[in-house]
mmCIF file of C-alpha atoms in Angstrom:
data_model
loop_
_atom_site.group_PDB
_atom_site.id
_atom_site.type_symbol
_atom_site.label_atom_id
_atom_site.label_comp_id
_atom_site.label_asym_id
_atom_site.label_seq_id
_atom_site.Cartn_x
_atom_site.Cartn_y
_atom_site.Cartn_z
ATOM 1 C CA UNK A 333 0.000 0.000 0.000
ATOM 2 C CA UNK A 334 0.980 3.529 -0.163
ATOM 3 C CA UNK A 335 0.387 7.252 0.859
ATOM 4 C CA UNK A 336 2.361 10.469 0.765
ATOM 5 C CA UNK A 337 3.048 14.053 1.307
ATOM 6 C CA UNK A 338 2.181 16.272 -0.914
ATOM 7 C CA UNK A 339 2.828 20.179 -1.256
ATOM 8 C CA UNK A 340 5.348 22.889 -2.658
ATOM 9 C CA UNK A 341 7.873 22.875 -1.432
ATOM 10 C CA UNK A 342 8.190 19.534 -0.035
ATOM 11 C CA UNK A 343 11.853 18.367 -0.041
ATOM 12 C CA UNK A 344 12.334 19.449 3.638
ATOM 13 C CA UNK A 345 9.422 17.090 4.926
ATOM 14 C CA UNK A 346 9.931 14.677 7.848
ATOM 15 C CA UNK A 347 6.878 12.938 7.145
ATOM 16 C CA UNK A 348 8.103 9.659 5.148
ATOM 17 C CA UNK A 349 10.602 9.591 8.320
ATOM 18 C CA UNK A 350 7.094 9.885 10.488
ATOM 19 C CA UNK A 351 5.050 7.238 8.750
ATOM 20 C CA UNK A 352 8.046 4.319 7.217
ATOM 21 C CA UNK A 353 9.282 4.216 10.777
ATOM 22 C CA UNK A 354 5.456 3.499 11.607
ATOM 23 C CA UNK A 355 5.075 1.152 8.914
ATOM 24 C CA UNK A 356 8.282 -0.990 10.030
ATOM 25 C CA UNK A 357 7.541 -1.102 13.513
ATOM 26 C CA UNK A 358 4.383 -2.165 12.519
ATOM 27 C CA UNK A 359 5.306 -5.134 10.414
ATOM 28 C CA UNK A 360 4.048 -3.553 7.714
ATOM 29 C CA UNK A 361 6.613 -4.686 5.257
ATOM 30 C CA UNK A 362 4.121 -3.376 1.785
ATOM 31 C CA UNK A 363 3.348 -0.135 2.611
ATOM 32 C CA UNK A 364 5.531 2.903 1.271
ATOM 33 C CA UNK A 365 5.042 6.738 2.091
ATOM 34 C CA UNK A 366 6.774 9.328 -0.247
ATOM 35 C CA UNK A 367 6.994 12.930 -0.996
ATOM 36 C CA UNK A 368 5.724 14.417 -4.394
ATOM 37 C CA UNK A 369 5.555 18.576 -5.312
ATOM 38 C CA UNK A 370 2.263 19.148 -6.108
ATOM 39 C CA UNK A 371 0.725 23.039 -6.486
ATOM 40 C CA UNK A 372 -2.991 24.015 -6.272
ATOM 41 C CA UNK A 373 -4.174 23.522 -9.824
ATOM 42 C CA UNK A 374 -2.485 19.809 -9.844
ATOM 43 C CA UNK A 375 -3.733 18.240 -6.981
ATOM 44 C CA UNK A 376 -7.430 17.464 -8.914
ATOM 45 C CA UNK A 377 -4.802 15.595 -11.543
ATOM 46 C CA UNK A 378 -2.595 13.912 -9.116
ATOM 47 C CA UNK A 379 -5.526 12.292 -6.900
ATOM 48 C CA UNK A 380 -7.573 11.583 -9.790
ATOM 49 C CA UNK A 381 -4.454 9.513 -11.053
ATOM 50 C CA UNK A 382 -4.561 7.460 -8.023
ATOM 51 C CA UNK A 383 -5.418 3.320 -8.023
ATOM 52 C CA UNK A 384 -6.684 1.343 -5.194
ATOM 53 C CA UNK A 385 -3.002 1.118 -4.124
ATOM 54 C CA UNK A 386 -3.302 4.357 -2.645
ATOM 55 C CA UNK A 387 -4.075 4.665 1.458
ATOM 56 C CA UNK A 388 -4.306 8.445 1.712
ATOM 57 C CA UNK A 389 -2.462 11.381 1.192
ATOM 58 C CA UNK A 390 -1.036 13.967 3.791
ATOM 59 C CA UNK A 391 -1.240 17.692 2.559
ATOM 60 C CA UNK A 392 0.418 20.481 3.638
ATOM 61 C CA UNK A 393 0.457 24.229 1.882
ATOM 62 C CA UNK A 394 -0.479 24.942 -0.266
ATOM 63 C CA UNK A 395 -2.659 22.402 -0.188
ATOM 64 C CA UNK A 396 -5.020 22.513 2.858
ATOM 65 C CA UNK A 397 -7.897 24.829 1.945
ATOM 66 C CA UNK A 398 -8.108 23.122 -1.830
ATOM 67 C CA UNK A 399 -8.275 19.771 -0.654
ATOM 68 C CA UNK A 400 -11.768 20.077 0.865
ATOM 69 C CA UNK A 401 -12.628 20.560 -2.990
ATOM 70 C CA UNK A 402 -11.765 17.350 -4.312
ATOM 71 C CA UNK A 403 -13.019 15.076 -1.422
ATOM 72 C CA UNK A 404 -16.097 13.499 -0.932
ATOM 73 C CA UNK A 405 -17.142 14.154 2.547
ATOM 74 C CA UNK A 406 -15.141 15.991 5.230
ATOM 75 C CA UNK A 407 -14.984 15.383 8.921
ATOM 76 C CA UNK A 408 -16.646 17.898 11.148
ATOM 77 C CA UNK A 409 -13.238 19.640 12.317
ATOM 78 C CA UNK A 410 -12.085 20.096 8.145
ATOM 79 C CA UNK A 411 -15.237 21.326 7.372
ATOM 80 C CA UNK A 412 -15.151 23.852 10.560
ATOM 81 C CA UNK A 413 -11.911 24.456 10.063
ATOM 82 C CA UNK A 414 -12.242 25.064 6.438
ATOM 83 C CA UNK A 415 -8.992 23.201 5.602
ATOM 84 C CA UNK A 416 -7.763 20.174 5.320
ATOM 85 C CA UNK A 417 -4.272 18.376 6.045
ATOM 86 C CA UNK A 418 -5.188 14.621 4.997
ATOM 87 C CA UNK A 419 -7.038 12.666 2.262
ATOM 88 C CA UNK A 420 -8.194 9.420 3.436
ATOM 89 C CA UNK A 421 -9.131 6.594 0.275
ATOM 90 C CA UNK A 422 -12.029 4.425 1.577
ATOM 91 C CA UNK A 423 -14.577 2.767 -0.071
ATOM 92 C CA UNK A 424 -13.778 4.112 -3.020
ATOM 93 C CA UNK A 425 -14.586 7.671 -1.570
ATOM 94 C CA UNK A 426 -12.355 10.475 -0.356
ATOM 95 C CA UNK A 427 -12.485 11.788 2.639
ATOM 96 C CA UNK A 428 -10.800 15.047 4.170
ATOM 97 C CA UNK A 429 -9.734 15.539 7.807
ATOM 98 C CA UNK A 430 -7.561 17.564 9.594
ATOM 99 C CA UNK A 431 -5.217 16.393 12.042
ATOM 100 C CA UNK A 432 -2.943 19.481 12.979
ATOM 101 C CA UNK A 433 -5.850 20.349 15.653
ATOM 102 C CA UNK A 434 -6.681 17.454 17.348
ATOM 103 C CA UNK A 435 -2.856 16.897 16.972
ATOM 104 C CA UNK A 436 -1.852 20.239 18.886
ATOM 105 C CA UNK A 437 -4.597 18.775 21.647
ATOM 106 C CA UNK A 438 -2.715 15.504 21.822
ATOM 107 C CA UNK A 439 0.870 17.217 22.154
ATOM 108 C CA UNK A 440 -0.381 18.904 24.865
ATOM 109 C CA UNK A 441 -1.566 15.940 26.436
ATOM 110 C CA UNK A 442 1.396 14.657 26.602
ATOM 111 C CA UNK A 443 2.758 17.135 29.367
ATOM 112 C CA UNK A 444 -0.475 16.512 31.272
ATOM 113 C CA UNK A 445 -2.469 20.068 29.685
ATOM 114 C CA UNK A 446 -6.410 19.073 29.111
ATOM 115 C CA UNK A 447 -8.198 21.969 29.685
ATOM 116 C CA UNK A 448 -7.562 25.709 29.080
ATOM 117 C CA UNK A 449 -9.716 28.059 29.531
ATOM 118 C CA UNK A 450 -8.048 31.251 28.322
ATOM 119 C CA UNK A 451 -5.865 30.679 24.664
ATOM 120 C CA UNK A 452 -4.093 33.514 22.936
ATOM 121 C CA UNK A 453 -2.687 32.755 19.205
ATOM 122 C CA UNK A 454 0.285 34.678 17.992
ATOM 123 C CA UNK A 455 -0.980 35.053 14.526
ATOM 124 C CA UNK A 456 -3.742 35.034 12.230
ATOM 125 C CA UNK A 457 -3.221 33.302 9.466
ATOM 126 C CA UNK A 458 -3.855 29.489 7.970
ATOM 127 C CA UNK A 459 -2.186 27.882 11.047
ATOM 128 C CA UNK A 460 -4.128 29.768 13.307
ATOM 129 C CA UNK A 461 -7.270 27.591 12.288
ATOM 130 C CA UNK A 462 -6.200 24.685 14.224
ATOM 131 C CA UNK A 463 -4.970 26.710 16.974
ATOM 132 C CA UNK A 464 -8.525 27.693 17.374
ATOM 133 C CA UNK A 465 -9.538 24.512 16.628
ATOM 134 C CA UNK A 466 -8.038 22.939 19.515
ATOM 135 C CA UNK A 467 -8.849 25.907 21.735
ATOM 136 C CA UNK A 468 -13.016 24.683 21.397
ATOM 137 C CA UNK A 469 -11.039 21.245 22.089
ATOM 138 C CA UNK A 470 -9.512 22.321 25.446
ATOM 139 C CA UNK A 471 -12.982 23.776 26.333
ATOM 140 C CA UNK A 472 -11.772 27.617 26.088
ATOM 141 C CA UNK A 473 -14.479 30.179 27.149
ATOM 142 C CA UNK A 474 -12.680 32.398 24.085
ATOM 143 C CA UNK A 475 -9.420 32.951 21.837
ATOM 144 C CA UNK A 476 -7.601 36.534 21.608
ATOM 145 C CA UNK A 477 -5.718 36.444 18.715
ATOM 146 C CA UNK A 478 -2.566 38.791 18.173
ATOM 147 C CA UNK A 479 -2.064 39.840 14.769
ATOM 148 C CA UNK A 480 -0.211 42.969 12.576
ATOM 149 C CA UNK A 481 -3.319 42.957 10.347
ATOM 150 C CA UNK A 482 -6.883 43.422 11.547
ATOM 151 C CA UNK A 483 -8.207 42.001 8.202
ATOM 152 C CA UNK A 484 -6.348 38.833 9.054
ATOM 153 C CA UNK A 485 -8.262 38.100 12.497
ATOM 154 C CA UNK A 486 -11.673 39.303 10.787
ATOM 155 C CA UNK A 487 -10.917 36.762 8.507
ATOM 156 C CA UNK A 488 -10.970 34.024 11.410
ATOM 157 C CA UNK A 489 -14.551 34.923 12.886
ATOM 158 C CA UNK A 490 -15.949 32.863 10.606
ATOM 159 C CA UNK A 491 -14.260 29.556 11.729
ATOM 160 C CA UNK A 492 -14.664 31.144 15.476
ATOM 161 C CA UNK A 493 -18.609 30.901 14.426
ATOM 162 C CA UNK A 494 -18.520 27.849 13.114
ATOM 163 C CA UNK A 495 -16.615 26.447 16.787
ATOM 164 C CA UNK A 496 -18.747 28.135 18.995
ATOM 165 C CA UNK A 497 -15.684 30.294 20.358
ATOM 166 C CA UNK A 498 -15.573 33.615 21.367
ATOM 167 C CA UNK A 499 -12.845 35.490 19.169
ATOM 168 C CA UNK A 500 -11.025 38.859 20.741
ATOM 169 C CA UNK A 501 -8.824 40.534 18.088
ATOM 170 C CA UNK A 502 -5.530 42.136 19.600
ATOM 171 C CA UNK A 503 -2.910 44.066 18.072
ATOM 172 C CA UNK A 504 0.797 42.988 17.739
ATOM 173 C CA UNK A 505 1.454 45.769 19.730
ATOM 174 C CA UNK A 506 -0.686 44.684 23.112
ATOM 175 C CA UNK A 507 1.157 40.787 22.279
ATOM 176 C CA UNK A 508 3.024 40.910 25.478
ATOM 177 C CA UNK A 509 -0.276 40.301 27.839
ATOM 178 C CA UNK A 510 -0.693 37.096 25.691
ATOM 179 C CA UNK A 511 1.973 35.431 28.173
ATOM 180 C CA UNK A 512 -0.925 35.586 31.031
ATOM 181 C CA UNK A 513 -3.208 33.062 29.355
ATOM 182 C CA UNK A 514 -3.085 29.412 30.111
ATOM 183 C CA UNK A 515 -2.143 28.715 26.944
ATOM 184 C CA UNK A 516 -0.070 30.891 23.885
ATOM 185 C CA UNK A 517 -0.012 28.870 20.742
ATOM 186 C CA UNK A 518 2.406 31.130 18.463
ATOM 187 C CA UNK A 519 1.248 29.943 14.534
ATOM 188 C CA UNK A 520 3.450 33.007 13.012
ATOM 189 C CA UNK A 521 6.753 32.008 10.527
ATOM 190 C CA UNK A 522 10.446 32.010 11.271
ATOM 191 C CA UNK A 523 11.561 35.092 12.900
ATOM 192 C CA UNK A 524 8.160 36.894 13.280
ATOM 193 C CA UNK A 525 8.193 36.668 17.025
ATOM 194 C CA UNK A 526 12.060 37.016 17.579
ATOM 195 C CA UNK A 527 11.583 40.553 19.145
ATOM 196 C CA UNK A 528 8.614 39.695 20.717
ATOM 197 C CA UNK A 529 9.023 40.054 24.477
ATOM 198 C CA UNK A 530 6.004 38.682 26.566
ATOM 199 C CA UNK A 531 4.760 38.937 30.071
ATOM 200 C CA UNK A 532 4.837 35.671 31.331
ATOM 201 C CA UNK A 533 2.833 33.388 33.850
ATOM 202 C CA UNK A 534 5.402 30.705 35.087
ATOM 203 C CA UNK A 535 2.261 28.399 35.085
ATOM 204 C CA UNK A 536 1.869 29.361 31.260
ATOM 205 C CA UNK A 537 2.202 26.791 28.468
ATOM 206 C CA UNK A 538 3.739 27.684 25.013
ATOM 207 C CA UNK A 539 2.940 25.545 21.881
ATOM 208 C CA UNK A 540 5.979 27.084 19.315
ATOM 209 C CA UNK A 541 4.914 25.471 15.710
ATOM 210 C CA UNK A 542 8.579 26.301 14.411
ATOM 211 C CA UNK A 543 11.367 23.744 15.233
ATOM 212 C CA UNK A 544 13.849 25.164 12.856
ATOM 213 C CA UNK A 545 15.894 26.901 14.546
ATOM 214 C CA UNK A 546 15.075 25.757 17.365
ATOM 215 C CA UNK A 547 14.918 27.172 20.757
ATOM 216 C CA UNK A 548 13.325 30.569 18.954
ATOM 217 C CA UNK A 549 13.774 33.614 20.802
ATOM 218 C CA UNK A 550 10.278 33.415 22.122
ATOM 219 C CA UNK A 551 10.571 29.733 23.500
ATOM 220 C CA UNK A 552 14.049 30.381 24.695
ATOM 221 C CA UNK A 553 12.549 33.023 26.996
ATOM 222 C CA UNK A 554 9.531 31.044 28.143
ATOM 223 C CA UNK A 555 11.823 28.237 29.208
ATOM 224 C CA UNK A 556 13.799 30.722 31.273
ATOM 225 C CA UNK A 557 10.375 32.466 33.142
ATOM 226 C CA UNK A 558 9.872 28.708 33.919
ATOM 227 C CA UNK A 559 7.124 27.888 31.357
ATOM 228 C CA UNK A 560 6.825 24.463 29.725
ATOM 229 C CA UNK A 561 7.335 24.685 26.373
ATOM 230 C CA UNK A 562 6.036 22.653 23.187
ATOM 231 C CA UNK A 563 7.790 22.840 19.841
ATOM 232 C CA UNK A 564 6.619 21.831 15.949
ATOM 233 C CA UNK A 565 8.023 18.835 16.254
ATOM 234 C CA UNK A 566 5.664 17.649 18.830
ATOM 235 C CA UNK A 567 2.907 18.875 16.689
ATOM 236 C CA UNK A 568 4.388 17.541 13.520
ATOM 237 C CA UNK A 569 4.458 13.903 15.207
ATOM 238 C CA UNK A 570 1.086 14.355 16.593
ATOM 239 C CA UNK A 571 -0.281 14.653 13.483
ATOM 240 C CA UNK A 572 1.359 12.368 11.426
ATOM 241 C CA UNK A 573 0.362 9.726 14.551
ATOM 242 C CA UNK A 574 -3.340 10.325 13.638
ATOM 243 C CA UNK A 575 -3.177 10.305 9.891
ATOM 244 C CA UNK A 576 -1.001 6.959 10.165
ATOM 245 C CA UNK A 577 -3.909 5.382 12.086
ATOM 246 C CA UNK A 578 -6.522 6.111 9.090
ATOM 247 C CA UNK A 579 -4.114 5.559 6.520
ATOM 248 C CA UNK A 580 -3.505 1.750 8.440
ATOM 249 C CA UNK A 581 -6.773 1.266 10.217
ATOM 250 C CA UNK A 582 -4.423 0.193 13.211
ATOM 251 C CA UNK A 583 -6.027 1.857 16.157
ATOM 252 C CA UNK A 584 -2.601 1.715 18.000
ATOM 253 C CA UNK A 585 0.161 3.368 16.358
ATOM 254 C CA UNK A 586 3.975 2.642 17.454
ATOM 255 C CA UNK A 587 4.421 6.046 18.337
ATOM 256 C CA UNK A 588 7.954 5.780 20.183
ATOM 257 C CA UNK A 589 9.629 4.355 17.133
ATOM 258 C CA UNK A 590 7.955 7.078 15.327
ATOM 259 C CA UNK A 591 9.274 9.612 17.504
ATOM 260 C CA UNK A 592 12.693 8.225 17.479
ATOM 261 C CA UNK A 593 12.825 8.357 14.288
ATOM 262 C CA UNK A 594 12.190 11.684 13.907
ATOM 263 C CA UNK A 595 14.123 13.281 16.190
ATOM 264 C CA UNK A 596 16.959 10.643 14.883
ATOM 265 C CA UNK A 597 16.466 12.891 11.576
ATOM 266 C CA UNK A 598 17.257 16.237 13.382
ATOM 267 C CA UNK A 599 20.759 15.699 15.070
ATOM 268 C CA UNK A 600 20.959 18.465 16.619
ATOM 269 C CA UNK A 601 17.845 17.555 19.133
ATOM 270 C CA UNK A 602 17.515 15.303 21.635
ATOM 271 C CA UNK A 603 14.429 12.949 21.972
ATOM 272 C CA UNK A 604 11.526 12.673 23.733
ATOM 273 C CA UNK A 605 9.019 15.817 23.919
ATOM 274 C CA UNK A 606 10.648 19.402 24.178
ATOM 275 C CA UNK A 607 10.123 21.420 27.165
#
């Protein structure tokens, strides 16, 4: 069987590490997962091209909001969400899901976190969907969300609606009182938060979706005000964990060899989850 990443770029993907180190643990010697550049307008073609050897397909940008168009049904989360980050072959049917949510939930999990009642997102854009997502997962009474563009957050109130969460737009400028939520999940790119000084509850959690370079300037200063600290790579494991299980229909993934194998493929960090 197979499955695969696609997106553009792609070369830099750790998934195939993700899911063959899955597969192997797993015993399951005839299943293959690859990487393939693929843009908006050829994704309709490349899934289309598909035969029943296919599993499913993990999509990443910029991929995720397109993908809900050539699926049959979507789960509840990708349709809230409005995006999608996997393509699951079944029946002869498609079906879109997203796993970077419920995969940000399960992270957090991980260092005991299951409820938060006050979230703040460092940014507004597409990442920031599943950071709201999993807000309404950790049963948060609402989400302020930091952003340098107004537009950007308006832009969000729709999914907000769709979760049932209460959505506070912020300025950049007022992102240092972000720090005194339970939980800051910072969605922004490489370097947009490397001034970014915040105010800090030691009792604070911070979900960083970068892990390249890693600590950032942001995490680096959380760690030192005493605040656990999550990283991409959690999330990026997380994820993959989830879309393995649908790809496989094996409730139970191996998730340590998974996550060996990962951080095995970034020498310069150690295993185990970041914090």
């Amino acid at each position: 069987m197979k499955a695969a990443v696609l997106g553009k770029p792609i070369e830099h993907s750790l998934s195939p590490v993700i899911h063959n180190a899955g597969f192997a643990a797993a015993g399951l010697t005839d299943w293959i997962y690859t990487r393939h550049e693929c843009d908006e307008p050829a994704l309709a073609r490349f899934v289309d091209s598909l035969d029943d050897a296919w599993a499913g397909l993990s999509l990443t940008m910029p991929l995720k909001e397109i993908a809900l168009a050539v699926a049959d049904e979507a789960t509840p989360v990708a349709e809230a969400i409005g995006a999608a980050n996997t393509l699951v072959f079944r029946d002869g049917r498609r079906l879109a899901d997203n796993t970077d949510a419920p995969g940000i939930v399960d992270a957090l999990a991980e260092i005991g976190l299951t409820a938060a009642d006050e979230v703040a997102v460092l940014g507004a854009g597409g990442s920031a969907r599943g950071a709201l997502a999993a807000a309404q997962s950790l049963g948060a009474s609402g989400v302020t969300v930091y952003a340098r563009r107004r537009e950007a957050i308006d832009e969000l109130e729709p999914v907000a609606s769709r979760l049932g969460l209460r959505l506070k737009a912020a300025s950049w400028d007022e992102a240092v009182l972000a720090g005194r939520a339970d939980l800051v999940i910072a969605t922004v790119p490489k370097g947009a938060t490397d001034d970014l000084l915040l105010d800090w509850r030691a009792d604070s959690v911070l979900f960083d979706i970068l892990y390249d370079p890693w600590p950032t300037p942001l995490a680096a200063a959380a760690a030192r005000e005493g605040v656990q600290v999550l990283d991409g790579l959690a999330l990026l494991l997380a994820q993959a964990v989830r879309q393995w299980t649908q790809f496989t229909g094996i409730d139970k993934a191996p998730v340590a060899a998974m996550r060996e194998a990962l951080y095995a493929a970034v020498p310069s960090r150690g295993t185990g989850v970041e914090q």
